[in-house]
mmCIF file of C-alpha atoms in Angstrom:
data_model
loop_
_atom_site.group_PDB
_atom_site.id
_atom_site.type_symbol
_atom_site.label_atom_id
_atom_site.label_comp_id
_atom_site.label_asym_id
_atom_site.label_seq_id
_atom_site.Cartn_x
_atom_site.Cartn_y
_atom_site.Cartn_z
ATOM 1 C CA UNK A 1 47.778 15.890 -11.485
ATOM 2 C CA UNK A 2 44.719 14.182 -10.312
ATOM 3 C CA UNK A 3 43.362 11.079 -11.531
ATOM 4 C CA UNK A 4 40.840 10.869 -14.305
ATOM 5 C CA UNK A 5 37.733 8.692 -13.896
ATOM 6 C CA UNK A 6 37.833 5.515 -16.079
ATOM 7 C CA UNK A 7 35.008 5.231 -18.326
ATOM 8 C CA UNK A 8 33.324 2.518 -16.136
ATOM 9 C CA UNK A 9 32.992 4.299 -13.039
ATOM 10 C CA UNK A 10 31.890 7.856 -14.991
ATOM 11 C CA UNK A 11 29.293 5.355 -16.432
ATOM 12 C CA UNK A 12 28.420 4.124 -13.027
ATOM 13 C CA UNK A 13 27.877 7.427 -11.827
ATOM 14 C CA UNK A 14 25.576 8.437 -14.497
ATOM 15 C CA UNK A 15 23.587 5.157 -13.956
ATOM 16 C CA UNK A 16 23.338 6.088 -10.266
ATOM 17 C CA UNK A 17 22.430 10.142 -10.413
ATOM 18 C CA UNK A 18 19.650 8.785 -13.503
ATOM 19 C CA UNK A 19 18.348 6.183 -11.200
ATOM 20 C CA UNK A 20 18.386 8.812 -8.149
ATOM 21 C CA UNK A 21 16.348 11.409 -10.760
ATOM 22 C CA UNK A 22 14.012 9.070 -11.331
ATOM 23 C CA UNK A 23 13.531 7.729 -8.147
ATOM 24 C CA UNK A 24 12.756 11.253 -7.011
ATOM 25 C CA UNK A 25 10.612 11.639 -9.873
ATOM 26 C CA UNK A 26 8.310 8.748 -9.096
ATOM 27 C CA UNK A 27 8.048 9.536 -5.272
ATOM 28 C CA UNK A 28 6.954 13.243 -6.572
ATOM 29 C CA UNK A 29 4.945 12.062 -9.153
ATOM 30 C CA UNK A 30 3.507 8.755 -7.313
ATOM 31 C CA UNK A 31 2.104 5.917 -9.515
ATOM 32 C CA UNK A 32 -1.698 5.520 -8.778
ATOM 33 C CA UNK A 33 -2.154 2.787 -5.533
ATOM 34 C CA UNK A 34 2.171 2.449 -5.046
ATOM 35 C CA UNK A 35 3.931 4.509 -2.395
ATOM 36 C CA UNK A 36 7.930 4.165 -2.832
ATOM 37 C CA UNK A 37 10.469 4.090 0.435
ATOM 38 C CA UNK A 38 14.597 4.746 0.153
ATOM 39 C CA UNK A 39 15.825 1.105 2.304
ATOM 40 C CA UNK A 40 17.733 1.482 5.386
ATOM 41 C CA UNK A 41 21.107 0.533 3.695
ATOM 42 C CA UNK A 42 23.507 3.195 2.960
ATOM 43 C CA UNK A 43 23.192 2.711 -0.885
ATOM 44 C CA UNK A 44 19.913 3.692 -1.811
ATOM 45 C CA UNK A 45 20.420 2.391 -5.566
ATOM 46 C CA UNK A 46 20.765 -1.382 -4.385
ATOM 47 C CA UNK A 47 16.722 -1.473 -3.053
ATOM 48 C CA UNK A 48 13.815 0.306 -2.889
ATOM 49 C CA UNK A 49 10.270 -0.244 -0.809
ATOM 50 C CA UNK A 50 7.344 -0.334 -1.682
ATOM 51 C CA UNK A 51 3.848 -0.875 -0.865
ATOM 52 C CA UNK A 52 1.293 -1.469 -3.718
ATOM 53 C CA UNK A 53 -2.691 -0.612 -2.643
ATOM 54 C CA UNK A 54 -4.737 -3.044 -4.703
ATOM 55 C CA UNK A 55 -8.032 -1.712 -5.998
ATOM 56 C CA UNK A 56 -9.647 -4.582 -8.648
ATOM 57 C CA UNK A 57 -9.409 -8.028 -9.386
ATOM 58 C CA UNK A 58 -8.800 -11.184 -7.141
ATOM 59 C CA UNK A 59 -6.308 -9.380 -4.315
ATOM 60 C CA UNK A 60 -9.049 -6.086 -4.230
ATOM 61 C CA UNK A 61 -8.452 -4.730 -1.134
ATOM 62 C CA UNK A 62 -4.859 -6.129 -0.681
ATOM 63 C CA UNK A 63 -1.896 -4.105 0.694
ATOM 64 C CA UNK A 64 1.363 -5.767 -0.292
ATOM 65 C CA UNK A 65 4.712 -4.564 0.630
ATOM 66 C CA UNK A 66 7.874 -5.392 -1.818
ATOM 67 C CA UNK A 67 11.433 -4.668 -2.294
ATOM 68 C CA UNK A 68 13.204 -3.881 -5.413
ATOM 69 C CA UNK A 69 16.419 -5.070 -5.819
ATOM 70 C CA UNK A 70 18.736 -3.167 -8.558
ATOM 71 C CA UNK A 71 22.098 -5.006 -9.423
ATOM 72 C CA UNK A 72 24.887 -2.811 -9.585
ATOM 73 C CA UNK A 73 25.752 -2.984 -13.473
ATOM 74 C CA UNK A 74 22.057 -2.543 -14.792
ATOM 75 C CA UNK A 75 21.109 -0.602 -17.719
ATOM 76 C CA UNK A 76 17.466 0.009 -19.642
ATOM 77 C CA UNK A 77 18.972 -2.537 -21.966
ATOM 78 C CA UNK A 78 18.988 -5.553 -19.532
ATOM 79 C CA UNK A 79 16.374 -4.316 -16.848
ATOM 80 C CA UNK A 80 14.645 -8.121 -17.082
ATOM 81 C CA UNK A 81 17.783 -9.864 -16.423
ATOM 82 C CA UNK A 82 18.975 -8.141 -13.170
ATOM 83 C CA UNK A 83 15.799 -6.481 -10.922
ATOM 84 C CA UNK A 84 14.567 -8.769 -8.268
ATOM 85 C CA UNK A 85 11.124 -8.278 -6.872
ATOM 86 C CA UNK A 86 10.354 -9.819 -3.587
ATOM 87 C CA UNK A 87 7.292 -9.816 -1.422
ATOM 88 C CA UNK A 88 7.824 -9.067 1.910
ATOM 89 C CA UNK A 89 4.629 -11.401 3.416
ATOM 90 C CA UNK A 90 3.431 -14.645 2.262
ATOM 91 C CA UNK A 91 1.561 -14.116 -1.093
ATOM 92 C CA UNK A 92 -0.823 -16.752 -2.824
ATOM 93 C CA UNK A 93 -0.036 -15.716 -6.182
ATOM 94 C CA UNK A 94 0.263 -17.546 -9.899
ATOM 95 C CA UNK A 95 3.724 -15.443 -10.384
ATOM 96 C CA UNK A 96 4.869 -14.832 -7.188
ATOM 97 C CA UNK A 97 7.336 -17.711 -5.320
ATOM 98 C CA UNK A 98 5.366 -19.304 -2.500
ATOM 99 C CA UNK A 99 8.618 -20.084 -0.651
ATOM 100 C CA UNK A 100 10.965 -16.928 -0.691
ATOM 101 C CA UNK A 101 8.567 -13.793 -2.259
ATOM 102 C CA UNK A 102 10.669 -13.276 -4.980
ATOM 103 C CA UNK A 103 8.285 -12.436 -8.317
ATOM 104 C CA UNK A 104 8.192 -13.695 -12.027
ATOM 105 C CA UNK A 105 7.427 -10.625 -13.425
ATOM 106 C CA UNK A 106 9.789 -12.429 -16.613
ATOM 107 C CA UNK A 107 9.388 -10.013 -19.693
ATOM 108 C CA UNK A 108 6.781 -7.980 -18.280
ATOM 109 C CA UNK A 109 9.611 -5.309 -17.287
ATOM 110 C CA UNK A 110 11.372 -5.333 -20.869
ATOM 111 C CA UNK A 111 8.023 -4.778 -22.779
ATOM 112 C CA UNK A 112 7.234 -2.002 -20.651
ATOM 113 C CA UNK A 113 10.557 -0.270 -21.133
ATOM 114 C CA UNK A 114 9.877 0.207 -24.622
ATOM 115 C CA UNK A 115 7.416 2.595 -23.665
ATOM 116 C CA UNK A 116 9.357 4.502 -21.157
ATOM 117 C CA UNK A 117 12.922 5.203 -23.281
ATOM 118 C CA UNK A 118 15.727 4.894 -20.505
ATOM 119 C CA UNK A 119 13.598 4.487 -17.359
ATOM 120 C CA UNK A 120 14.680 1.451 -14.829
ATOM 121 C CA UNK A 121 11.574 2.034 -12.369
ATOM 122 C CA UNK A 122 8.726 2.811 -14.226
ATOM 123 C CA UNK A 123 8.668 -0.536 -16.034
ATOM 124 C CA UNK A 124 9.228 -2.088 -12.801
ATOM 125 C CA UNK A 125 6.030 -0.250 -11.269
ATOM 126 C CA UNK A 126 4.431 -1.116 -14.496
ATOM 127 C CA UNK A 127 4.872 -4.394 -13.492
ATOM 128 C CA UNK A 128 4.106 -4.986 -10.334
ATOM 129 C CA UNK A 129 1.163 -3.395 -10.756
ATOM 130 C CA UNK A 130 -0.173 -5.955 -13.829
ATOM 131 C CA UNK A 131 0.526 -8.966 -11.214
ATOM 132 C CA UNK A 132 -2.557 -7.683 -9.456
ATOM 133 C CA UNK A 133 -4.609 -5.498 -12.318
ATOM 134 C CA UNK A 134 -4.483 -7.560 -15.453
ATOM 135 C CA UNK A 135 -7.152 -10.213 -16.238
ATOM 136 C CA UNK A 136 -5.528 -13.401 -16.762
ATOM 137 C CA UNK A 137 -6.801 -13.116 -20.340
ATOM 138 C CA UNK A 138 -4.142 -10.003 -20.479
ATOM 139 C CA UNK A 139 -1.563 -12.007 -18.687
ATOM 140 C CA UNK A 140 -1.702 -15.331 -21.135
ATOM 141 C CA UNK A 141 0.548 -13.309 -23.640
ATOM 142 C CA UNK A 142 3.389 -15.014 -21.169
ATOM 143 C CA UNK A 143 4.737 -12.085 -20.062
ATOM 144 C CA UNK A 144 5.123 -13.805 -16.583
ATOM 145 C CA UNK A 145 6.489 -17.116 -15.747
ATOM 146 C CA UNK A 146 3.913 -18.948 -13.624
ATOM 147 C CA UNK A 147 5.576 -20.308 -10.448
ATOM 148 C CA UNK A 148 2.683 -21.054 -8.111
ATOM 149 C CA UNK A 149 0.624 -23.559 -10.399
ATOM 150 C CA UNK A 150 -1.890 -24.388 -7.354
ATOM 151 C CA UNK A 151 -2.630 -20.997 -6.584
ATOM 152 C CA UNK A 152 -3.023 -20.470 -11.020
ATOM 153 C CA UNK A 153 -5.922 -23.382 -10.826
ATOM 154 C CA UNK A 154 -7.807 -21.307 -8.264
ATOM 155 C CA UNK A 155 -7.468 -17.849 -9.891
ATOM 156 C CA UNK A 156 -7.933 -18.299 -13.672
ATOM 157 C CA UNK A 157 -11.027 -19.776 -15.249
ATOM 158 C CA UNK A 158 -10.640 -23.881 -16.351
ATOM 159 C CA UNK A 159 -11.196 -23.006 -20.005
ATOM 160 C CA UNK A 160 -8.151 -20.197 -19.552
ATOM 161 C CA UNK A 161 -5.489 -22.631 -18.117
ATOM 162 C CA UNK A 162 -5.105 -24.130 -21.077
ATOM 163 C CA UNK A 163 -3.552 -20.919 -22.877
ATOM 164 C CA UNK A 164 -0.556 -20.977 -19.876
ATOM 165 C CA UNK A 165 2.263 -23.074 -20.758
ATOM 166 C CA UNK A 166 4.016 -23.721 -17.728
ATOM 167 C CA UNK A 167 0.843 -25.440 -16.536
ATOM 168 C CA UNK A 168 0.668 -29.379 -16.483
#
């Protein structure tokens, strides 16, 4: 008699072949200015590259390269709790760590999964691609968490600053 899966790992498995489907679905179907890599580890599901092409605002012209780091126990459910974004070069950003990369993207991830039922990329794409498209009017709503305050002074208008919390 063989042994049955538990409901964990069957779960697991899902998780991983959905996140594989849609993986392959995004690097078919690219998002306009991002271009998606498999990492060099054996688990493809733990991070993904990427390379976003920036065509307006302050970065125009900017190529940035990132990693996506999935947790193993993720779901649609608690996408904003576990992804990591991190910038691979040194980025002068309002929402992107000066020391280590890593990006604030906060509840920018979790609003955009409510448009995208079950998708774990997409809102992820979604974004990293607001970090460098959205005016800072758009980005006020705090959907990020501003973690570069010098580099928020330069970028948004004086009157704006005002409207971002974190800010002193």
């Amino acid at each position: 008699m063989e042994p049955q899966p538990s409901d964990s790992s069957s779960s697991d498995y899902f998780r991983s072949y959905r996140l594989l489907f849609e993986f392959k679905a995004v690097v078919a179907n690219p998002q306009p200015g991002i271009i998606l890599a498999p990492s060099n580890e054996d688990n493809i599901l733990s991070e993904i590259l990427g390379t976003i092409f920036v065509d307006q605002g302050p970065w125009t012209g900017g190529v940035f390269q990132f990693s996506i780091h999935l947790p193993q126990l993720m779901s649609p459910e608690t996408i904003a709790k576990g992804i990591k974004v991190r910038f691979l070069q040194p980025m002068w950003h309002p929402f992107v760590d000066i020391v280590d990369g890593t990006a604030a993207l906060g509840t920018a991830m979790s609003s955009t999964a409510e448009d995208k039922p079950g998708s774990i990329l997409l809102p992820v794409l979604n974004a990293i691609r607001k970090l460098f498209t959205d005016t800072f009017d758009d980005l006020q709503r705090g959907q990020f968490r501003v973690v570069n305050r010098d580099a928020l002074r330069l970028y948004a208008p004086p009157i704006r600053q005002s409207c971002f919390s974190d800010i002193d």
